[in-house]
XYZ file of C-alpha atoms in Angstrom:
727
model
C 241.636 -60.577 5.425
C 242.827 -57.687 7.507
C 245.629 -58.306 9.965
C 245.528 -57.166 13.547
C 247.263 -53.839 14.201
C 250.177 -53.593 16.506
C 249.851 -51.403 19.586
C 252.557 -49.029 18.380
C 250.414 -48.271 15.299
C 247.585 -47.009 17.496
C 247.483 -43.255 18.165
C 247.846 -42.371 21.850
C 244.780 -40.158 21.518
C 242.730 -43.313 20.953
C 242.682 -43.872 24.722
C 241.748 -40.264 25.544
C 238.281 -38.943 26.245
C 237.625 -35.985 23.919
C 235.509 -34.321 26.615
C 237.848 -34.294 29.642
C 241.010 -34.920 27.538
C 242.171 -37.571 30.003
C 242.449 -41.375 29.898
C 239.102 -43.071 29.459
C 237.412 -44.143 32.684
C 234.544 -46.626 32.447
C 234.301 -45.968 28.683
C 230.842 -46.034 27.119
C 230.345 -46.554 23.389
C 227.804 -44.518 21.439
C 226.141 -45.908 18.288
C 228.406 -43.641 16.220
C 231.375 -45.665 17.649
C 232.730 -42.684 19.590
C 233.648 -43.491 23.172
C 233.608 -41.270 26.285
C 233.958 -41.562 30.035
C 230.795 -42.535 31.836
C 230.962 -39.476 34.094
C 231.573 -37.174 31.123
C 228.440 -38.457 29.377
C 226.464 -37.978 32.579
C 227.615 -34.347 32.709
C 226.506 -33.512 29.157
C 223.052 -35.121 29.384
C 222.149 -32.986 32.393
C 219.255 -30.743 31.458
C 218.724 -32.389 28.050
C 215.650 -34.200 26.839
C 215.721 -37.776 25.592
C 218.371 -37.162 22.930
C 222.143 -36.777 23.225
C 224.386 -35.277 20.549
C 227.816 -36.795 20.028
C 230.397 -34.090 20.919
C 232.467 -35.067 17.864
C 230.169 -35.990 14.967
C 227.002 -34.333 16.376
C 224.948 -37.483 15.620
C 221.819 -37.600 17.735
C 221.166 -40.734 19.823
C 218.198 -41.674 21.968
C 219.170 -41.861 25.636
C 218.338 -45.280 27.166
C 215.752 -45.461 29.917
C 218.435 -46.204 32.507
C 220.580 -43.300 31.329
C 224.260 -43.612 30.508
C 224.338 -47.105 31.999
C 222.213 -48.173 29.044
C 225.054 -47.506 26.588
C 227.417 -50.420 25.908
C 230.608 -50.616 27.943
C 233.642 -50.499 25.638
C 235.678 -53.393 27.036
C 238.042 -53.111 24.121
C 239.059 -49.534 25.013
C 239.025 -50.399 28.691
C 241.699 -53.058 28.130
C 243.782 -50.660 26.065
C 243.614 -47.989 28.774
C 244.778 -50.477 31.382
C 247.668 -51.475 29.160
C 248.649 -47.809 28.692
C 248.623 -47.269 32.450
C 250.935 -50.261 32.898
C 253.267 -48.923 30.250
C 253.362 -45.430 31.787
C 254.115 -46.848 35.225
C 257.215 -48.476 33.739
C 258.430 -45.088 32.456
C 258.518 -43.579 35.938
C 261.824 -43.243 37.779
C 260.624 -45.513 40.563
C 262.280 -48.999 40.462
C 259.518 -51.580 40.692
C 260.136 -54.769 42.681
C 258.346 -58.069 42.661
C 256.100 -58.603 45.677
C 254.954 -62.120 44.694
C 258.079 -63.546 46.339
C 260.318 -62.554 49.201
C 263.332 -61.805 46.998
C 262.058 -58.379 45.895
C 263.867 -58.630 42.585
C 263.404 -56.235 39.708
C 260.233 -56.886 37.742
C 260.418 -58.598 34.353
C 256.762 -59.246 33.412
C 253.180 -58.414 34.217
C 250.300 -60.806 34.870
C 246.910 -59.465 33.870
C 245.292 -62.279 35.857
C 247.145 -61.377 39.056
C 247.135 -57.657 38.223
C 250.718 -57.397 39.439
C 254.327 -57.189 38.250
C 256.529 -60.329 38.383
C 260.260 -60.853 38.677
C 262.099 -63.183 36.338
C 261.757 -66.197 38.667
C 258.054 -65.644 39.244
C 257.580 -65.167 35.501
C 259.228 -68.560 34.809
C 257.051 -70.103 37.503
C 253.931 -68.699 35.808
C 254.996 -70.091 32.475
C 256.026 -73.614 33.621
C 253.922 -74.425 36.689
C 250.666 -76.278 36.163
C 249.015 -74.634 39.176
C 248.910 -71.293 37.393
C 248.669 -72.771 33.969
C 245.680 -70.596 33.127
C 247.822 -67.502 33.883
C 250.222 -68.212 31.026
C 248.206 -66.563 28.308
C 247.593 -63.565 30.572
C 251.293 -62.913 31.250
C 253.322 -60.449 29.166
C 257.052 -59.684 29.320
C 258.251 -56.138 29.905
C 260.206 -56.144 26.618
C 256.967 -56.580 24.687
C 255.239 -53.939 26.795
C 257.990 -51.352 26.317
C 258.442 -52.087 22.604
C 254.681 -52.106 21.945
C 255.128 -55.242 19.845
C 251.921 -56.847 21.055
C 248.940 -56.858 18.706
C 245.578 -55.407 19.616
C 243.775 -58.774 19.550
C 246.421 -60.398 21.728
C 246.232 -57.490 24.138
C 242.482 -57.938 24.324
C 242.916 -61.644 25.099
C 245.281 -60.845 27.966
C 242.446 -59.611 30.061
C 240.269 -62.127 31.868
C 236.648 -62.423 30.858
C 234.422 -59.807 32.483
C 232.723 -60.624 35.763
C 229.005 -60.758 36.369
C 227.751 -57.323 37.323
C 225.845 -58.899 40.252
C 227.932 -61.935 41.226
C 231.359 -60.381 40.985
C 233.147 -63.655 41.804
C 231.587 -65.359 38.774
C 232.879 -65.007 35.233
C 230.226 -63.678 32.894
C 229.317 -66.212 30.230
C 226.006 -64.775 29.090
C 225.059 -61.571 27.333
C 221.780 -59.792 28.243
C 220.579 -57.872 25.202
C 217.514 -56.653 27.099
C 219.691 -54.874 29.694
C 221.941 -53.113 27.174
C 224.360 -56.027 26.739
C 225.212 -56.446 30.424
C 227.566 -59.367 31.246
C 225.849 -61.896 33.547
C 226.553 -65.334 34.935
C 224.463 -68.512 34.621
C 222.846 -67.922 37.997
C 221.408 -64.595 36.852
C 219.439 -66.190 34.035
C 217.179 -67.715 36.701
C 217.177 -64.577 38.811
C 216.951 -60.888 37.862
C 217.429 -61.565 34.144
C 214.855 -64.315 33.896
C 212.848 -63.993 30.718
C 215.340 -61.534 29.142
C 216.846 -61.927 25.703
C 220.048 -63.776 26.679
C 222.892 -65.051 24.508
C 225.841 -67.302 25.161
C 228.880 -65.062 24.761
C 231.116 -67.358 22.714
C 228.395 -68.383 20.296
C 227.171 -64.822 19.871
C 230.729 -63.541 19.386
C 231.371 -66.143 16.708
C 228.167 -65.200 14.928
C 228.927 -61.481 15.132
C 232.442 -62.014 13.795
C 231.090 -63.893 10.785
C 228.539 -61.171 10.107
C 231.147 -58.419 10.379
C 233.630 -60.313 8.203
C 231.010 -60.886 5.538
C 229.957 -57.263 5.498
C 233.513 -55.987 5.397
C 234.311 -58.294 2.475
C 231.250 -57.187 0.551
C 232.031 -53.564 1.259
C 235.595 -53.993 0.077
C 234.545 -55.648 -3.200
C 231.944 -53.011 -3.903
C 234.437 -50.290 -3.199
C 237.013 -51.926 -5.466
C 234.589 -52.439 -8.345
C 233.252 -48.944 -8.037
C 236.715 -47.484 -8.181
C 237.769 -49.461 -11.281
C 234.583 -48.893 -13.228
C 234.386 -45.279 -12.201
C 237.982 -44.648 -13.149
C 237.606 -46.279 -16.596
C 234.425 -44.389 -17.408
C 235.862 -41.121 -16.183
C 238.941 -41.612 -18.377
C 236.895 -42.339 -21.503
C 234.583 -39.402 -20.890
C 237.519 -37.111 -20.250
C 239.268 -38.177 -23.475
C 236.109 -37.624 -25.503
C 235.418 -34.281 -23.902
C 238.994 -33.129 -24.430
C 238.874 -33.863 -28.171
C 235.570 -32.067 -28.576
C 236.726 -29.076 -26.557
C 239.954 -28.977 -28.551
C 238.076 -28.704 -31.840
C 235.807 -26.035 -30.368
C 238.765 -24.028 -29.142
C 240.560 -24.200 -32.515
C 237.458 -23.070 -34.349
C 236.803 -20.341 -31.798
C 240.406 -19.183 -32.084
C 240.175 -18.773 -35.885
C 236.905 -16.894 -35.647
C 238.214 -14.706 -32.855
C 241.416 -13.982 -34.774
C 239.467 -12.956 -37.853
C 237.176 -10.740 -35.817
C 240.111 -9.105 -34.023
C 241.822 -8.286 -37.336
C 238.637 -6.654 -38.582
C 238.356 -4.695 -35.343
C 241.977 -3.598 -35.659
C 241.392 -2.269 -39.169
C 238.198 -0.541 -38.129
C 239.836 0.919 -35.025
C 242.802 2.204 -37.030
C 240.465 3.961 -39.436
C 238.499 5.496 -36.614
C 241.760 6.480 -34.878
C 242.912 8.391 -37.924
C 239.532 10.047 -38.160
C 239.632 10.967 -34.461
C 243.161 12.284 -34.841
C 242.051 14.543 -37.646
C 239.041 15.686 -35.653
C 241.332 16.286 -32.686
C 243.624 18.500 -34.697
C 240.685 20.459 -36.083
C 239.131 20.796 -32.625
C 242.415 21.877 -31.052
C 242.834 24.535 -33.712
C 239.306 25.804 -33.130
C 239.770 25.761 -29.349
C 243.133 27.503 -29.611
C 241.710 30.189 -31.860
C 238.706 30.585 -29.570
C 240.867 30.688 -26.440
C 243.175 33.188 -28.013
C 240.240 35.408 -28.850
C 238.732 34.964 -25.390
C 242.108 35.540 -23.746
C 242.613 38.768 -25.604
C 239.135 39.821 -24.572
C 239.735 38.743 -20.950
C 243.036 40.572 -20.909
C 241.288 43.726 -21.967
C 238.541 43.184 -19.368
C 241.036 42.392 -16.593
C 243.195 45.287 -17.617
C 240.238 47.615 -17.454
C 239.090 46.054 -14.172
C 242.459 46.484 -12.511
C 242.797 49.964 -13.917
C 239.496 50.774 -12.210
C 240.641 49.045 -9.012
C 243.951 50.857 -9.175
C 242.167 54.145 -9.667
C 239.852 53.462 -6.704
C 242.731 52.268 -4.515
C 244.750 55.258 -5.556
C 241.931 57.542 -4.500
C 241.534 55.624 -1.222
C 245.256 55.756 -0.552
C 245.297 59.413 -1.458
C 242.500 60.081 1.024
C 244.246 57.915 3.622
C 247.547 59.669 3.151
C 245.831 63.028 3.207
C 244.140 62.104 6.482
C 247.432 60.790 7.793
C 249.193 63.910 6.611
C 246.553 66.056 8.280
C 246.961 64.046 11.484
C 250.719 64.382 11.284
C 250.388 68.104 10.636
C 248.228 68.413 13.742
C 250.639 66.282 15.711
C 253.521 68.351 14.382
C 251.682 71.499 15.404
C 251.241 70.045 18.877
C 254.915 69.169 19.026
C 255.822 72.653 17.864
C 253.516 74.112 20.501
C 255.114 71.863 23.091
C 258.508 72.953 21.814
C 257.448 76.586 22.169
C 256.331 75.901 25.712
C 259.551 74.060 26.315
C 261.589 76.953 24.901
C 259.529 79.369 26.950
C 260.039 77.291 30.075
C 263.699 76.959 29.237
C 263.993 80.720 28.771
C 262.114 81.410 31.994
C 264.258 78.888 33.819
C 267.432 80.409 32.380
C 266.267 83.892 33.315
C 265.392 82.717 36.823
C 268.762 81.059 37.247
C 270.557 84.079 35.766
C 268.597 86.420 38.035
C 269.520 84.384 41.090
C 273.125 84.284 39.943
C 273.178 88.070 39.446
C 271.709 88.559 42.899
C 274.328 86.221 44.303
C 277.050 88.179 42.487
C 275.801 91.433 44.018
C 275.720 89.839 47.456
C 279.229 88.527 46.931
C 280.447 91.988 45.855
C 278.897 93.628 48.928
C 280.359 90.974 51.170
C 283.710 91.291 49.408
C 283.764 95.041 50.022
C 282.795 94.427 53.626
C 285.593 91.911 54.092
C 288.075 94.207 52.324
C 287.153 97.013 54.739
C 287.578 94.699 57.724
C 290.885 93.534 56.332
C 292.169 97.103 55.944
C 291.006 97.991 59.441
C 292.729 94.895 60.774
C 295.960 95.724 58.964
C 295.907 99.360 60.229
C 295.152 98.252 63.784
C 297.854 95.614 63.583
C 300.500 98.164 62.425
C 299.552 100.722 65.059
C 299.408 98.129 67.809
C 302.805 96.774 66.867
C 304.423 100.244 66.854
C 302.912 101.312 70.181
C 303.704 98.030 71.883
C 307.299 98.249 70.686
C 307.664 101.960 71.736
C 308.810 103.100 75.184
C 306.595 106.196 75.072
C 304.178 105.636 77.912
C 302.064 108.669 77.101
C 301.415 107.431 73.589
C 300.451 104.112 75.035
C 298.084 105.685 77.571
C 296.476 107.915 74.995
C 296.202 105.485 72.035
C 295.732 102.046 73.544
C 292.108 102.651 74.810
C 291.033 103.742 71.326
C 292.852 100.820 69.799
C 291.113 98.416 72.211
C 287.757 99.893 71.258
C 288.636 99.484 67.568
C 289.758 95.908 68.193
C 286.493 95.132 70.010
C 284.443 96.489 67.104
C 286.617 94.603 64.668
C 286.048 91.372 66.602
C 282.288 91.945 66.456
C 282.480 92.510 62.727
C 284.513 89.322 62.344
C 281.926 87.337 64.322
C 279.004 88.779 62.432
C 276.904 86.079 60.615
C 276.133 86.374 56.909
C 273.090 84.149 56.146
C 273.379 85.069 52.495
C 276.428 82.814 52.323
C 274.282 79.673 52.759
C 272.305 80.413 49.582
C 275.126 81.469 47.333
C 276.024 77.928 46.249
C 272.430 76.685 45.879
C 270.137 77.947 43.157
C 266.544 76.963 43.971
C 264.238 76.419 41.014
C 260.602 75.322 41.157
C 260.492 73.065 38.115
C 256.758 72.501 38.451
C 255.994 76.034 37.270
C 257.558 75.200 33.905
C 255.672 72.724 31.696
C 258.580 71.404 29.582
C 256.238 69.657 27.143
C 253.895 68.221 29.755
C 250.215 68.045 28.803
C 248.109 70.811 30.219
C 245.088 68.538 30.786
C 244.889 64.955 32.068
C 241.380 63.544 31.779
C 240.175 60.676 33.960
C 237.890 58.283 32.123
C 234.875 56.624 33.612
C 235.492 53.316 35.366
C 236.701 50.956 32.633
C 236.927 47.851 34.764
C 235.847 46.725 38.193
C 238.260 44.148 39.600
C 236.932 41.990 42.422
C 239.170 39.842 44.620
C 236.985 37.190 46.208
C 238.470 36.838 49.676
C 236.422 38.067 52.641
C 239.343 37.716 55.022
C 241.513 40.654 53.875
C 241.618 44.393 54.577
C 243.505 46.533 52.045
C 245.806 49.352 53.232
C 248.359 49.623 50.413
C 248.411 49.330 46.623
C 251.102 50.024 44.047
C 252.475 48.936 40.674
C 254.530 45.773 40.248
C 256.502 47.319 37.392
C 255.311 44.749 34.825
C 251.680 45.790 34.387
C 250.316 43.947 37.427
C 249.103 45.226 40.796
C 250.638 44.732 44.248
C 248.303 45.011 47.240
C 249.034 44.797 50.965
C 247.119 44.865 54.216
C 246.091 42.616 57.076
C 244.011 39.480 57.493
C 240.606 39.740 59.140
C 241.828 38.194 62.390
C 244.534 40.904 62.473
C 247.112 38.295 63.404
C 248.845 38.310 60.017
C 249.626 40.683 57.162
C 249.791 39.928 53.450
C 251.317 41.020 50.144
C 249.679 39.784 46.931
C 250.320 40.306 43.220
C 247.227 40.270 40.991
C 246.686 40.773 37.282
C 244.222 43.186 35.730
C 241.490 40.538 35.984
C 241.865 40.078 39.742
C 243.596 36.684 39.507
C 246.125 36.223 42.321
C 249.561 35.480 40.837
C 251.691 35.471 43.999
C 250.937 35.721 47.697
C 253.029 36.254 50.818
C 251.558 35.946 54.309
C 253.517 37.045 57.393
C 252.122 35.747 60.677
C 252.793 37.303 64.067
C 251.688 37.100 67.661
C 251.053 40.840 67.793
C 247.603 42.261 67.192
C 246.484 44.574 64.372
C 249.194 44.119 61.764
C 248.849 46.847 59.103
C 251.031 46.729 55.976
C 251.718 49.422 53.365
C 253.679 49.170 50.103
C 255.192 51.387 47.382
C 256.899 50.638 44.066
C 260.712 50.869 44.253
C 262.099 49.243 41.091
C 261.134 46.838 38.321
C 261.790 43.887 40.603
C 261.140 45.153 44.130
C 258.365 46.720 46.155
C 259.200 48.409 49.455
C 256.897 47.645 52.369
C 256.446 48.552 56.028
C 254.320 46.817 58.625
C 253.325 47.814 62.116
C 254.871 48.151 64.517
C 258.485 48.478 63.263
C 259.054 46.294 60.209
C 260.602 47.386 56.909
C 261.070 44.978 54.021
C 261.629 44.384 50.310
C 259.280 42.117 48.333
C 260.556 40.572 45.077
C 257.650 40.515 42.616
C 259.407 37.930 40.425
C 259.876 35.037 42.843
C 257.717 36.182 45.781
C 260.620 36.323 48.258
C 260.524 38.804 51.134
C 263.435 40.257 53.152
C 262.661 42.257 56.276
C 264.378 44.175 59.085
C 263.334 45.628 62.410
C 263.693 49.406 62.245
C 264.783 49.501 65.901
C 267.765 47.345 64.927
C 268.694 49.780 62.148
C 268.002 53.099 63.933
C 269.046 53.332 67.564
C 267.127 56.576 68.040
C 263.787 55.074 66.955
C 261.378 55.537 69.906
C 260.158 52.315 71.472
C 256.483 53.323 71.363
C 256.526 54.597 67.752
C 254.851 52.581 64.978
C 255.307 52.976 61.246
C 252.396 54.754 59.597
C 253.269 55.286 55.920
C 255.884 54.683 53.235
C 257.073 56.423 50.064
C 259.843 55.733 47.552
C 262.167 58.088 45.696
C 262.764 56.063 42.515
C 265.288 58.605 41.208
C 267.652 58.168 44.161
C 266.432 54.654 45.141
C 265.475 55.870 48.611
C 262.767 54.580 50.935
C 260.931 57.124 53.119
C 259.125 55.927 56.255
C 256.776 58.010 58.393
C 255.797 57.195 61.966
C 252.604 57.569 63.954
C 252.174 60.892 65.790
C 255.531 62.187 64.525
C 256.755 64.762 62.003
C 259.992 62.851 61.378
C 260.439 61.013 58.080
C 263.226 58.424 58.043
C 265.207 57.931 54.838
C 266.728 54.520 53.901
C 268.643 53.335 50.853
C 267.469 50.430 48.666
C 269.259 47.975 50.985
C 267.286 49.256 54.002
C 270.322 51.049 55.474
C 269.444 54.206 57.412
C 270.623 57.481 55.820
C 269.054 60.503 57.509
C 265.951 62.091 59.048
C 263.738 64.720 57.416
C 261.466 66.773 59.650
C 258.160 67.981 58.248
C 256.967 71.577 58.817
C 255.416 72.406 62.185
C 251.843 72.744 60.892
C 251.834 69.018 60.017
C 250.747 66.761 62.903
C 251.570 63.282 61.554
C 251.444 61.796 58.033
C 248.914 59.143 57.060
C 250.379 58.822 53.546
C 253.329 60.366 51.700
C 254.385 60.365 48.045
C 257.402 61.744 46.195
C 256.377 63.883 43.213
C 259.252 65.328 41.183
C 261.569 66.694 43.881
C 258.838 67.483 46.415
C 257.008 65.459 49.046
C 253.200 65.211 49.132
C 251.894 64.647 52.659
C 248.425 63.556 53.847
C 248.243 65.066 57.353
C 245.836 62.856 59.263
C 246.215 64.809 62.494
C 245.496 68.171 60.888
C 243.077 66.973 58.209
C 244.997 68.692 55.396
C 247.230 67.819 52.451
C 250.553 69.600 51.893
C 253.439 69.836 49.462
C 256.905 70.272 50.999
C 260.502 70.347 49.870
C 262.926 67.463 50.414
C 266.295 69.218 50.123
C 267.269 69.635 53.751
C 266.909 68.394 57.267
C 263.953 70.709 57.847
C 261.420 70.402 55.016
C 259.927 73.691 53.872
C 256.240 74.134 53.135
C 255.536 74.789 49.459
C 251.727 74.933 49.514
C 248.577 73.475 50.962
C 246.358 71.550 48.550
C 242.742 72.656 48.470
C 240.029 70.509 49.978
C 237.249 69.320 47.659
C 234.430 71.789 47.218
C 231.699 69.477 48.546
C 229.358 69.516 51.489
C 230.739 67.869 54.586
C 233.099 68.291 57.469
C 235.945 66.482 59.215
C 237.937 66.172 55.988
C 240.824 63.691 56.166
C 243.222 63.000 53.260
C 243.648 59.203 53.164
C 245.909 58.573 50.166
C 247.923 60.590 47.646
C 249.796 59.806 44.405
C 250.939 61.471 41.187
C 251.305 60.366 37.580
C 254.367 60.676 35.353
C 253.144 64.057 34.057
C 253.005 65.552 37.546
C 249.224 65.581 38.074
C 248.327 64.921 41.707
C 245.490 62.684 42.969
C 244.251 62.807 46.571
C 241.618 60.590 48.164
C 239.607 62.631 50.701
C 237.227 61.254 53.321
C 234.610 63.445 54.986
C 231.532 63.188 57.163
C 228.320 64.299 55.437
C 226.090 64.366 58.521
C 224.755 60.834 58.316
C 227.620 58.803 56.818
C 231.196 58.988 55.630
C 231.913 59.676 51.970
C 235.109 59.558 49.888
C 236.079 61.840 47.010
C 238.875 61.488 44.465
C 240.343 64.913 43.674
C 242.707 65.660 40.782
C 245.099 68.648 40.970
C 247.257 70.340 38.349
C 251.044 69.991 38.129
C 251.879 72.202 41.082
C 248.776 71.294 43.106
C 247.420 74.828 43.043
C 244.169 74.034 41.207
C 241.449 71.422 41.567
C 240.761 69.893 38.146
C 238.364 67.016 38.851
C 236.315 65.826 41.826
C 234.711 62.379 41.701
C 232.571 60.663 44.328
C 233.761 57.198 45.392
C 232.630 54.392 47.724
C 232.621 55.181 51.424
C 235.265 52.555 52.285
C 237.713 53.624 49.549
C 241.183 53.481 51.078
C 244.034 53.897 48.593
C 244.754 55.441 45.183
C 247.736 54.754 42.913
C 248.905 54.924 39.291
C 250.077 51.808 37.405
C 252.018 51.870 34.135
C 250.763 49.262 31.611
C 251.360 48.505 27.946
C 248.235 50.592 27.167
C 249.486 53.568 29.155
C 248.982 54.761 32.716
C 245.942 53.545 34.661
C 244.480 55.155 37.763
C 243.487 52.550 40.368
C 241.313 53.117 43.428
C 240.870 50.291 45.965
C 238.348 49.847 48.753
C 239.219 48.843 52.297
C 237.117 45.761 53.050
C 235.135 44.928 49.890
C 238.426 44.445 48.013
C 237.197 46.136 44.870
C 239.627 47.895 42.524
C 238.267 50.535 40.139
C 240.365 51.086 37.005
C 240.270 54.314 34.980
C 242.255 55.459 31.953
C 244.379 58.609 32.079
C 244.143 60.553 28.808
C 246.555 63.437 28.217
C 245.415 66.477 26.236
C 247.157 69.723 25.338
């Protein structure tokens, strides 16, 4: 017969609900013997039909008519849970005291009847006193509780019999099978449970124990017999099967061995045959490949000979064409060299002629000075002798003549010789000599139209940045600020500088100075240097640099002499051009010829200055070698219908060709024309009609050569043309 398990042999999880994972509360037992909290079962049957599935074994069970209350209460687990709670309370740090007496001693036992802890004295009283005699079997010492030495059946007997579910003060002695095994008292059998299937608890428990014991014994015997018989039969069958399988395997091994030996012999014979066939095949293939290779070699050789012949002819034609091109280019270079030699000879002859003329002038002047010197020496000797003599008559007679001679000599000494100012300076007009420059510079049609989408700018200046980009300057539409921007050839703004001011109508011009800097002026009196690399801008007030700058004068134009690194600034309604160095230090003033009113734009071309005279409506070329500039020539106006011609902008390319933007009135509107002149500006080569608001023209050096750019005033459109040199 099985012995009762001790509490320490029971897994702690036995008292846990597998749904909420906490200690069982009001445990209910399902037919599959799995137990759960009453509330947990209520939660899982919500929304289900009449069947509940066990959360662990998934066995389906019909839900009683009264719900979860219809399942049996697991008093066994309920007692165990209570015992666990008592044990856990002892593990807490709180020191429990006995409250059954007034001594408040440390607890030593627990009475399941009183549901309270007892001290040692109260425990002895419970054990020995007849008044609480029925408490003895319900009292347990703390040593047994902590050591878990109590058995499960003893633990179950510690608890008092369950109370009637209606008359709570009465101990339940009956068992109502009709009401799902509810515990009831004797009074209930004549009340609510009258007519129900009732059983006396002790008698029914005894009967159930006998039935369970009998079934367990029968089950154990059947299990034992089944194991013995099954084991014996399995052993005999296994032994028999092993012997049979052993014989089969031995026989199969011999047959397999014999078959393998035959296969080995057959395979070896076939291997030798295949080896022989392989050798024969390899020989045939080798012979065939050798024949084919020789044939292919001949074919490839012939093919590449043909290719070589064709390529040779192509290369010959290419080299002939290249040679012809080089011959033409060489002829051009020789022609340029001839022109250069001719220009050199003409220049040498011109210089030699001027030198010879200077020598003649010097000889004449030398003779003149020698004559004066002799006259002075003669007069000096005679004057000395007369002044030292006591002969009064000689003095009276000679001194008047000597005074007259002295007066004439003084006049001759004071006489000016303008030829002396030209003796040390040989003037040569280099533009009349080509020195290898192309004789024709063609302007292509507009190759690109660059649009800058910004309606709030007006363009007044445009120049090269030195690295293939474009620098533009002007004023904002509100005329309260000026700007300098750097754009690429697609119109994308790379850098931008805005200068705000309180003054109205700020107009800014710019010209290329060096690979890193652009010179700029802005009304009324600002001069500055813009760094195209980092976008920085340094400025000065011209009045602070030049004390003689008139207070009411505004800057009107700017030019740069890149050979000498000079900046030239022209003012409104003035013929004076102010020269600065590349640090914006004032150097000198150049005065334009009298026929020029005031410059709207100026440009340095070779050693001359090109001037757009806005006041006079003409374009001039002047020298730059003195304080007073000398007029070289007037550039012709375009041969088009119109009047009130005004030159707006001028520039030149590296070959000396001049480009002037003219504006004229055609009777109903204003029209602009781009005019190209030859090296010395004496001939009009090309005239091209432009937009009416075209404002500035310039030349920009790029990696593809020089480009001619023309920009409009308010539409901010830049027209790009190629410059193509021809001899």
